[in-house]
PDB file of C-alpha atoms in Angstrom:
ATOM      1  CA  UNK A  71     349.104 -87.137 148.533  1.00 36.00           C
ATOM      2  CA  UNK A  72     348.426 -90.601 146.640  1.00 35.00           C
ATOM      3  CA  UNK A  73     344.827 -91.074 145.587  1.00 36.00           C
ATOM      4  CA  UNK A  74     344.055 -94.651 146.694  1.00 34.00           C
ATOM      5  CA  UNK A  75     341.505 -95.121 143.805  1.00 42.00           C
ATOM      6  CA  UNK A  76     338.111 -96.205 144.662  1.00 51.00           C
ATOM      7  CA  UNK A  77     340.045 -97.506 147.722  1.00 69.00           C
ATOM      8  CA  UNK A  78     339.368 -94.369 149.727  1.00 85.00           C
ATOM      9  CA  UNK A  79     340.327 -94.757 153.659  1.00 92.00           C
ATOM     10  CA  UNK A  80     336.841 -94.735 155.570  1.00 95.00           C
ATOM     11  CA  UNK A  81     336.557 -93.753 158.479  1.00 96.00           C
ATOM     12  CA  UNK A  82     333.024 -94.879 160.864  1.00 96.00           C
ATOM     13  CA  UNK A  83     331.894 -92.555 163.834  1.00 97.00           C
ATOM     14  CA  UNK A  84     329.338 -92.499 165.571  1.00 97.00           C
ATOM     15  CA  UNK A  85     326.564 -89.503 165.881  1.00 97.00           C
ATOM     16  CA  UNK A  86     327.676 -86.992 168.289  1.00 97.00           C
ATOM     17  CA  UNK A  87     331.217 -88.508 168.710  1.00 97.00           C
ATOM     18  CA  UNK A  88     333.985 -86.026 167.391  1.00 97.00           C
ATOM     19  CA  UNK A  89     335.654 -87.287 163.960  1.00 96.00           C
ATOM     20  CA  UNK A  90     339.365 -86.624 162.936  1.00 97.00           C
ATOM     21  CA  UNK A  91     340.652 -86.603 159.583  1.00 97.00           C
ATOM     22  CA  UNK A  92     344.235 -86.795 159.277  1.00 95.00           C
ATOM     23  CA  UNK A  93     346.113 -85.734 155.660  1.00 95.00           C
ATOM     24  CA  UNK A  94     350.164 -85.774 154.899  1.00 93.00           C
ATOM     25  CA  UNK A  95     350.995 -82.930 152.805  1.00 91.00           C
ATOM     26  CA  UNK A  96     354.025 -83.074 150.376  1.00 85.00           C
ATOM     27  CA  UNK A  97     355.538 -79.849 149.509  1.00 87.00           C
ATOM     28  CA  UNK A  98     357.126 -78.013 152.354  1.00 88.00           C
ATOM     29  CA  UNK A  99     357.230 -74.595 150.292  1.00 87.00           C
ATOM     30  CA  UNK A 100     353.112 -75.187 150.532  1.00 89.00           C
ATOM     31  CA  UNK A 101     351.634 -72.200 152.633  1.00 88.00           C
ATOM     32  CA  UNK A 102     347.882 -71.953 151.965  1.00 91.00           C
ATOM     33  CA  UNK A 103     345.944 -75.342 153.319  1.00 94.00           C
ATOM     34  CA  UNK A 104     342.208 -76.691 152.770  1.00 95.00           C
ATOM     35  CA  UNK A 105     340.068 -79.126 153.464  1.00 97.00           C
ATOM     36  CA  UNK A 106     336.285 -79.555 151.257  1.00 97.00           C
ATOM     37  CA  UNK A 107     334.166 -81.996 151.933  1.00 97.00           C
ATOM     38  CA  UNK A 108     332.400 -83.716 148.697  1.00 97.00           C
ATOM     39  CA  UNK A 109     328.926 -84.942 148.891  1.00 96.00           C
ATOM     40  CA  UNK A 110     328.271 -88.020 145.784  1.00 92.00           C
ATOM     41  CA  UNK A 111     326.965 -86.116 142.632  1.00 89.00           C
ATOM     42  CA  UNK A 112     328.375 -82.377 143.958  1.00 93.00           C
ATOM     43  CA  UNK A 113     331.350 -80.685 143.779  1.00 96.00           C
ATOM     44  CA  UNK A 114     333.967 -80.006 146.835  1.00 97.00           C
ATOM     45  CA  UNK A 115     332.309 -77.561 149.164  1.00 96.00           C
ATOM     46  CA  UNK A 116     335.315 -75.339 151.381  1.00 96.00           C
ATOM     47  CA  UNK A 117     334.361 -76.463 154.894  1.00 97.00           C
ATOM     48  CA  UNK A 118     338.109 -74.484 156.622  1.00 97.00           C
ATOM     49  CA  UNK A 119     341.507 -72.818 155.457  1.00 95.00           C
ATOM     50  CA  UNK A 120     344.719 -72.213 157.673  1.00 95.00           C
ATOM     51  CA  UNK A 121     347.922 -70.428 156.213  1.00 92.00           C
ATOM     52  CA  UNK A 122     350.906 -71.538 157.157  1.00 92.00           C
ATOM     53  CA  UNK A 123     351.821 -68.647 159.765  1.00 93.00           C
ATOM     54  CA  UNK A 124     349.337 -70.276 161.763  1.00 96.00           C
ATOM     55  CA  UNK A 125     349.271 -73.662 163.649  1.00 96.00           C
ATOM     56  CA  UNK A 126     344.981 -74.000 164.571  1.00 98.00           C
ATOM     57  CA  UNK A 127     342.030 -72.223 163.269  1.00 97.00           C
ATOM     58  CA  UNK A 128     338.782 -73.203 164.188  1.00 97.00           C
ATOM     59  CA  UNK A 129     335.266 -72.459 162.856  1.00 95.00           C
ATOM     60  CA  UNK A 130     331.753 -73.617 163.270  1.00 94.00           C
ATOM     61  CA  UNK A 131     332.536 -77.255 164.445  1.00 97.00           C
ATOM     62  CA  UNK A 132     335.153 -77.650 162.747  1.00 98.00           C
ATOM     63  CA  UNK A 133     339.140 -77.219 163.813  1.00 98.00           C
ATOM     64  CA  UNK A 134     342.137 -77.960 161.750  1.00 98.00           C
ATOM     65  CA  UNK A 135     345.684 -78.121 162.838  1.00 97.00           C
ATOM     66  CA  UNK A 136     348.312 -77.834 161.019  1.00 97.00           C
ATOM     67  CA  UNK A 137     351.671 -79.281 162.125  1.00 95.00           C
ATOM     68  CA  UNK A 138     354.646 -78.166 159.735  1.00 93.00           C
ATOM     69  CA  UNK A 139     357.650 -79.934 161.269  1.00 93.00           C
ATOM     70  CA  UNK A 140     355.982 -83.346 160.004  1.00 93.00           C
ATOM     71  CA  UNK A 141     354.207 -81.649 157.116  1.00 93.00           C
ATOM     72  CA  UNK A 142     350.664 -83.537 158.682  1.00 95.00           C
ATOM     73  CA  UNK A 143     347.397 -81.580 158.382  1.00 95.00           C
ATOM     74  CA  UNK A 144     344.157 -82.328 160.623  1.00 97.00           C
ATOM     75  CA  UNK A 145     340.362 -81.761 160.206  1.00 97.00           C
ATOM     76  CA  UNK A 146     338.873 -82.617 163.965  1.00 98.00           C
ATOM     77  CA  UNK A 147     334.520 -82.162 164.031  1.00 98.00           C
ATOM     78  CA  UNK A 148     333.026 -81.968 166.623  1.00 97.00           C
ATOM     79  CA  UNK A 149     329.504 -83.607 167.539  1.00 97.00           C
ATOM     80  CA  UNK A 150     329.301 -85.341 164.015  1.00 97.00           C
ATOM     81  CA  UNK A 151     325.971 -85.244 162.343  1.00 97.00           C
ATOM     82  CA  UNK A 152     324.680 -87.640 159.988  1.00 96.00           C
ATOM     83  CA  UNK A 153     324.763 -84.349 157.622  1.00 96.00           C
ATOM     84  CA  UNK A 154     328.951 -84.720 157.859  1.00 97.00           C
ATOM     85  CA  UNK A 155     328.820 -87.987 155.856  1.00 97.00           C
ATOM     86  CA  UNK A 156     330.542 -87.148 153.008  1.00 97.00           C
ATOM     87  CA  UNK A 157     334.286 -87.638 151.662  1.00 97.00           C
ATOM     88  CA  UNK A 158     336.849 -84.930 152.815  1.00 97.00           C
ATOM     89  CA  UNK A 159     339.753 -83.535 150.692  1.00 96.00           C
ATOM     90  CA  UNK A 160     342.513 -81.890 152.160  1.00 96.00           C
ATOM     91  CA  UNK A 161     344.473 -79.461 149.940  1.00 95.00           C
ATOM     92  CA  UNK A 162     347.582 -77.327 149.302  1.00 93.00           C
ATOM     93  CA  UNK A 163     348.788 -73.929 147.557  1.00 88.00           C
ATOM     94  CA  UNK A 164     352.283 -72.942 146.791  1.00 73.00           C
ATOM     95  CA  UNK A 165     351.239 -68.860 147.727  1.00 60.00           C
ATOM     96  CA  UNK A 166     353.791 -67.420 145.070  1.00 65.00           C
ATOM     97  CA  UNK A 167     351.780 -69.774 142.429  1.00 65.00           C
ATOM     98  CA  UNK A 168     348.326 -68.273 142.546  1.00 79.00           C
ATOM     99  CA  UNK A 169     345.549 -70.680 142.534  1.00 83.00           C
ATOM    100  CA  UNK A 170     346.815 -74.581 141.853  1.00 86.00           C
ATOM    101  CA  UNK A 171     345.946 -76.642 144.417  1.00 91.00           C
ATOM    102  CA  UNK A 172     346.976 -80.170 144.849  1.00 92.00           C
ATOM    103  CA  UNK A 173     344.603 -82.281 146.699  1.00 94.00           C
ATOM    104  CA  UNK A 174     344.904 -85.722 149.051  1.00 92.00           C
ATOM    105  CA  UNK A 175     343.505 -88.947 148.005  1.00 91.00           C
ATOM    106  CA  UNK A 176     340.427 -88.049 150.234  1.00 94.00           C
ATOM    107  CA  UNK A 177     338.648 -90.415 153.496  1.00 96.00           C
ATOM    108  CA  UNK A 178     335.114 -91.576 153.341  1.00 96.00           C
ATOM    109  CA  UNK A 179     333.221 -90.733 156.422  1.00 97.00           C
ATOM    110  CA  UNK A 180     330.002 -92.464 157.570  1.00 96.00           C
ATOM    111  CA  UNK A 181     328.045 -91.821 160.477  1.00 97.00           C
ATOM    112  CA  UNK A 182     326.608 -94.229 162.377  1.00 95.00           C
ATOM    113  CA  UNK A 183     322.925 -93.043 163.796  1.00 90.00           C
TER     114      UNK A 183
ATOM    115  CA  UNK B 222     324.887 -64.557 145.491  1.00 69.00           C
ATOM    116  CA  UNK B 223     324.595 -67.403 143.134  1.00 83.00           C
ATOM    117  CA  UNK B 224     327.408 -69.719 143.256  1.00 94.00           C
ATOM    118  CA  UNK B 225     329.339 -71.453 140.212  1.00 97.00           C
ATOM    119  CA  UNK B 226     327.244 -73.044 137.683  1.00 97.00           C
ATOM    120  CA  UNK B 227     329.088 -75.467 135.267  1.00 98.00           C
ATOM    121  CA  UNK B 228     326.735 -76.084 131.658  1.00 98.00           C
ATOM    122  CA  UNK B 229     326.646 -78.897 130.617  1.00 98.00           C
ATOM    123  CA  UNK B 230     326.189 -80.818 133.991  1.00 97.00           C
ATOM    124  CA  UNK B 231     326.560 -84.485 131.336  1.00 97.00           C
ATOM    125  CA  UNK B 232     327.906 -85.320 128.456  1.00 97.00           C
ATOM    126  CA  UNK B 233     328.573 -88.105 126.514  1.00 98.00           C
ATOM    127  CA  UNK B 234     330.991 -88.578 123.522  1.00 98.00           C
ATOM    128  CA  UNK B 235     332.991 -90.798 121.389  1.00 98.00           C
ATOM    129  CA  UNK B 236     336.403 -91.279 120.568  1.00 98.00           C
ATOM    130  CA  UNK B 237     338.581 -88.759 118.811  1.00 98.00           C
ATOM    131  CA  UNK B 238     335.407 -86.057 119.290  1.00 98.00           C
ATOM    132  CA  UNK B 239     335.948 -82.750 120.444  1.00 98.00           C
ATOM    133  CA  UNK B 240     334.044 -80.643 123.904  1.00 98.00           C
ATOM    134  CA  UNK B 241     333.521 -77.735 125.227  1.00 98.00           C
ATOM    135  CA  UNK B 242     333.015 -76.934 128.898  1.00 98.00           C
ATOM    136  CA  UNK B 243     331.580 -74.090 130.283  1.00 98.00           C
ATOM    137  CA  UNK B 244     332.282 -72.296 133.623  1.00 98.00           C
ATOM    138  CA  UNK B 245     330.643 -69.241 135.651  1.00 98.00           C
ATOM    139  CA  UNK B 246     332.236 -68.022 138.160  1.00 97.00           C
ATOM    140  CA  UNK B 247     330.487 -66.400 141.646  1.00 96.00           C
ATOM    141  CA  UNK B 248     330.205 -62.743 140.659  1.00 95.00           C
ATOM    142  CA  UNK B 249     333.294 -60.389 141.599  1.00 92.00           C
ATOM    143  CA  UNK B 250     335.563 -63.184 141.415  1.00 93.00           C
ATOM    144  CA  UNK B 251     337.966 -63.183 138.463  1.00 92.00           C
ATOM    145  CA  UNK B 252     340.216 -66.416 139.178  1.00 93.00           C
ATOM    146  CA  UNK B 253     339.227 -69.002 137.616  1.00 96.00           C
ATOM    147  CA  UNK B 254     340.613 -72.802 137.724  1.00 96.00           C
ATOM    148  CA  UNK B 255     339.572 -76.173 136.319  1.00 98.00           C
ATOM    149  CA  UNK B 256     340.369 -80.033 137.954  1.00 97.00           C
ATOM    150  CA  UNK B 257     340.227 -83.497 136.623  1.00 98.00           C
ATOM    151  CA  UNK B 258     338.173 -85.493 139.285  1.00 97.00           C
ATOM    152  CA  UNK B 259     339.011 -89.687 138.516  1.00 95.00           C
ATOM    153  CA  UNK B 260     338.380 -92.184 140.636  1.00 90.00           C
ATOM    154  CA  UNK B 261     341.888 -93.494 139.697  1.00 88.00           C
ATOM    155  CA  UNK B 262     343.849 -90.444 139.878  1.00 91.00           C
ATOM    156  CA  UNK B 263     341.970 -88.193 142.120  1.00 93.00           C
ATOM    157  CA  UNK B 264     341.389 -84.154 142.104  1.00 95.00           C
ATOM    158  CA  UNK B 265     343.452 -82.694 139.193  1.00 96.00           C
ATOM    159  CA  UNK B 266     344.660 -79.433 138.609  1.00 95.00           C
ATOM    160  CA  UNK B 267     344.598 -78.502 135.040  1.00 97.00           C
ATOM    161  CA  UNK B 268     345.052 -74.791 134.569  1.00 95.00           C
ATOM    162  CA  UNK B 269     344.048 -71.207 135.740  1.00 94.00           C
ATOM    163  CA  UNK B 270     342.521 -68.090 134.539  1.00 94.00           C
ATOM    164  CA  UNK B 271     343.085 -64.769 135.190  1.00 91.00           C
ATOM    165  CA  UNK B 272     342.008 -61.638 133.497  1.00 89.00           C
ATOM    166  CA  UNK B 273     341.707 -63.668 130.529  1.00 93.00           C
ATOM    167  CA  UNK B 274     345.626 -65.021 130.534  1.00 93.00           C
ATOM    168  CA  UNK B 275     346.661 -68.206 131.787  1.00 93.00           C
ATOM    169  CA  UNK B 276     348.625 -68.126 135.061  1.00 89.00           C
ATOM    170  CA  UNK B 277     349.082 -71.687 136.129  1.00 90.00           C
ATOM    171  CA  UNK B 278     349.261 -74.811 134.311  1.00 92.00           C
ATOM    172  CA  UNK B 279     349.313 -78.124 135.693  1.00 93.00           C
ATOM    173  CA  UNK B 280     350.783 -81.326 134.039  1.00 94.00           C
ATOM    174  CA  UNK B 281     347.665 -82.570 131.386  1.00 97.00           C
ATOM    175  CA  UNK B 282     348.774 -82.807 127.333  1.00 97.00           C
ATOM    176  CA  UNK B 283     347.771 -80.275 125.254  1.00 96.00           C
ATOM    177  CA  UNK B 284     344.760 -81.086 123.723  1.00 98.00           C
ATOM    178  CA  UNK B 285     343.586 -79.669 127.212  1.00 98.00           C
ATOM    179  CA  UNK B 286     342.951 -76.059 126.451  1.00 98.00           C
ATOM    180  CA  UNK B 287     341.196 -73.019 128.166  1.00 98.00           C
ATOM    181  CA  UNK B 288     340.713 -70.073 127.567  1.00 97.00           C
ATOM    182  CA  UNK B 289     338.820 -67.119 129.406  1.00 97.00           C
ATOM    183  CA  UNK B 290     336.792 -64.292 128.771  1.00 97.00           C
ATOM    184  CA  UNK B 291     336.475 -60.571 130.280  1.00 96.00           C
ATOM    185  CA  UNK B 292     333.703 -61.000 132.065  1.00 95.00           C
ATOM    186  CA  UNK B 293     335.279 -63.468 134.100  1.00 95.00           C
ATOM    187  CA  UNK B 294     333.488 -66.667 132.603  1.00 98.00           C
ATOM    188  CA  UNK B 295     335.571 -69.624 131.263  1.00 98.00           C
ATOM    189  CA  UNK B 296     335.296 -72.427 128.831  1.00 98.00           C
ATOM    190  CA  UNK B 297     337.836 -75.569 128.933  1.00 98.00           C
ATOM    191  CA  UNK B 298     338.471 -77.810 125.680  1.00 98.00           C
ATOM    192  CA  UNK B 299     339.490 -81.452 125.591  1.00 98.00           C
ATOM    193  CA  UNK B 300     340.422 -82.637 121.777  1.00 96.00           C
ATOM    194  CA  UNK B 301     340.235 -86.272 120.488  1.00 97.00           C
ATOM    195  CA  UNK B 302     339.289 -87.448 123.232  1.00 98.00           C
ATOM    196  CA  UNK B 303     340.068 -90.564 124.334  1.00 98.00           C
ATOM    197  CA  UNK B 304     338.279 -93.413 126.635  1.00 97.00           C
ATOM    198  CA  UNK B 305     340.367 -91.902 129.679  1.00 97.00           C
ATOM    199  CA  UNK B 306     339.218 -88.649 129.529  1.00 98.00           C
ATOM    200  CA  UNK B 307     336.214 -89.491 131.225  1.00 97.00           C
ATOM    201  CA  UNK B 308     335.853 -87.780 134.327  1.00 97.00           C
ATOM    202  CA  UNK B 309     334.104 -84.881 136.193  1.00 98.00           C
ATOM    203  CA  UNK B 310     335.437 -81.589 134.971  1.00 98.00           C
ATOM    204  CA  UNK B 311     335.810 -79.372 137.907  1.00 98.00           C
ATOM    205  CA  UNK B 312     335.713 -75.651 138.179  1.00 98.00           C
ATOM    206  CA  UNK B 313     336.618 -73.398 140.573  1.00 97.00           C
ATOM    207  CA  UNK B 314     336.649 -69.600 140.992  1.00 96.00           C
ATOM    208  CA  UNK B 315     337.785 -67.383 143.588  1.00 92.00           C
ATOM    209  CA  UNK B 316     338.317 -63.589 144.350  1.00 88.00           C
ATOM    210  CA  UNK B 317     341.414 -62.156 143.536  1.00 75.00           C
ATOM    211  CA  UNK B 318     342.831 -59.906 146.983  1.00 66.00           C
ATOM    212  CA  UNK B 319     345.550 -58.722 148.303  1.00 56.00           C
ATOM    213  CA  UNK B 320     346.630 -62.386 149.245  1.00 55.00           C
ATOM    214  CA  UNK B 321     348.707 -64.272 147.419  1.00 58.00           C
ATOM    215  CA  UNK B 322     346.196 -67.157 147.199  1.00 66.00           C
ATOM    216  CA  UNK B 323     341.897 -66.913 147.713  1.00 79.00           C
ATOM    217  CA  UNK B 324     339.691 -69.470 148.860  1.00 88.00           C
ATOM    218  CA  UNK B 325     338.456 -71.214 145.855  1.00 92.00           C
ATOM    219  CA  UNK B 326     335.185 -72.160 145.822  1.00 95.00           C
ATOM    220  CA  UNK B 327     334.275 -75.035 142.982  1.00 97.00           C
ATOM    221  CA  UNK B 328     331.130 -75.761 140.630  1.00 97.00           C
ATOM    222  CA  UNK B 329     328.920 -79.036 140.676  1.00 97.00           C
ATOM    223  CA  UNK B 330     331.169 -80.669 137.547  1.00 97.00           C
ATOM    224  CA  UNK B 331     330.574 -81.587 134.484  1.00 98.00           C
ATOM    225  CA  UNK B 332     330.568 -85.172 134.322  1.00 97.00           C
ATOM    226  CA  UNK B 333     331.669 -86.513 131.011  1.00 98.00           C
ATOM    227  CA  UNK B 334     331.705 -89.907 129.830  1.00 98.00           C
ATOM    228  CA  UNK B 335     333.801 -90.851 126.169  1.00 98.00           C
ATOM    229  CA  UNK B 336     332.691 -93.955 124.423  1.00 97.00           C
TER     230      UNK B 336
END
């Protein structure tokens, strides 16, 4: 995805509600996808990943959905908490190429108490 | 298990100087990748090292270079610094298994400011 610089898309969500963050990826040959969370002043933190032979994967309070037909990835966060406020990035990787992540521009999530 | 560590955390340099950043991966991880993060360009891949060899390279000029040591620790070097090199430089490590790709875990980054 393309970076939008300082003007990150922002998702404002009420504490306790569910959040859905969307991402369009660029390479139809990518076979590994990851969601990272980045808080201010910290490095990206791994949330959940999914390989291209799956279309859904669940973790603790998070679910990733993969739609290869339209090259779309989404992250669902259940019962969003104040600690979920951060910038979320999707990333894709070409499996045969080792580790070479291509990141989306990010989405800022703001949780309102 | 300790996470990825990067040193220094903050660095201020002037144009034309060179800089070396260091990364210690998670114990047992053999792949180290470097990324540059800026507000304008987002997160961009620089290069990946595995078994002391560069396995992947991004689209950065030759002023950006790196290396990996036998203990998997890695350094990256930027020569002839430019103002546009001001960024957060992130290191990520992964355990290399039989899978073609493995989860990358990031360090806190080194904030480089070029004056």
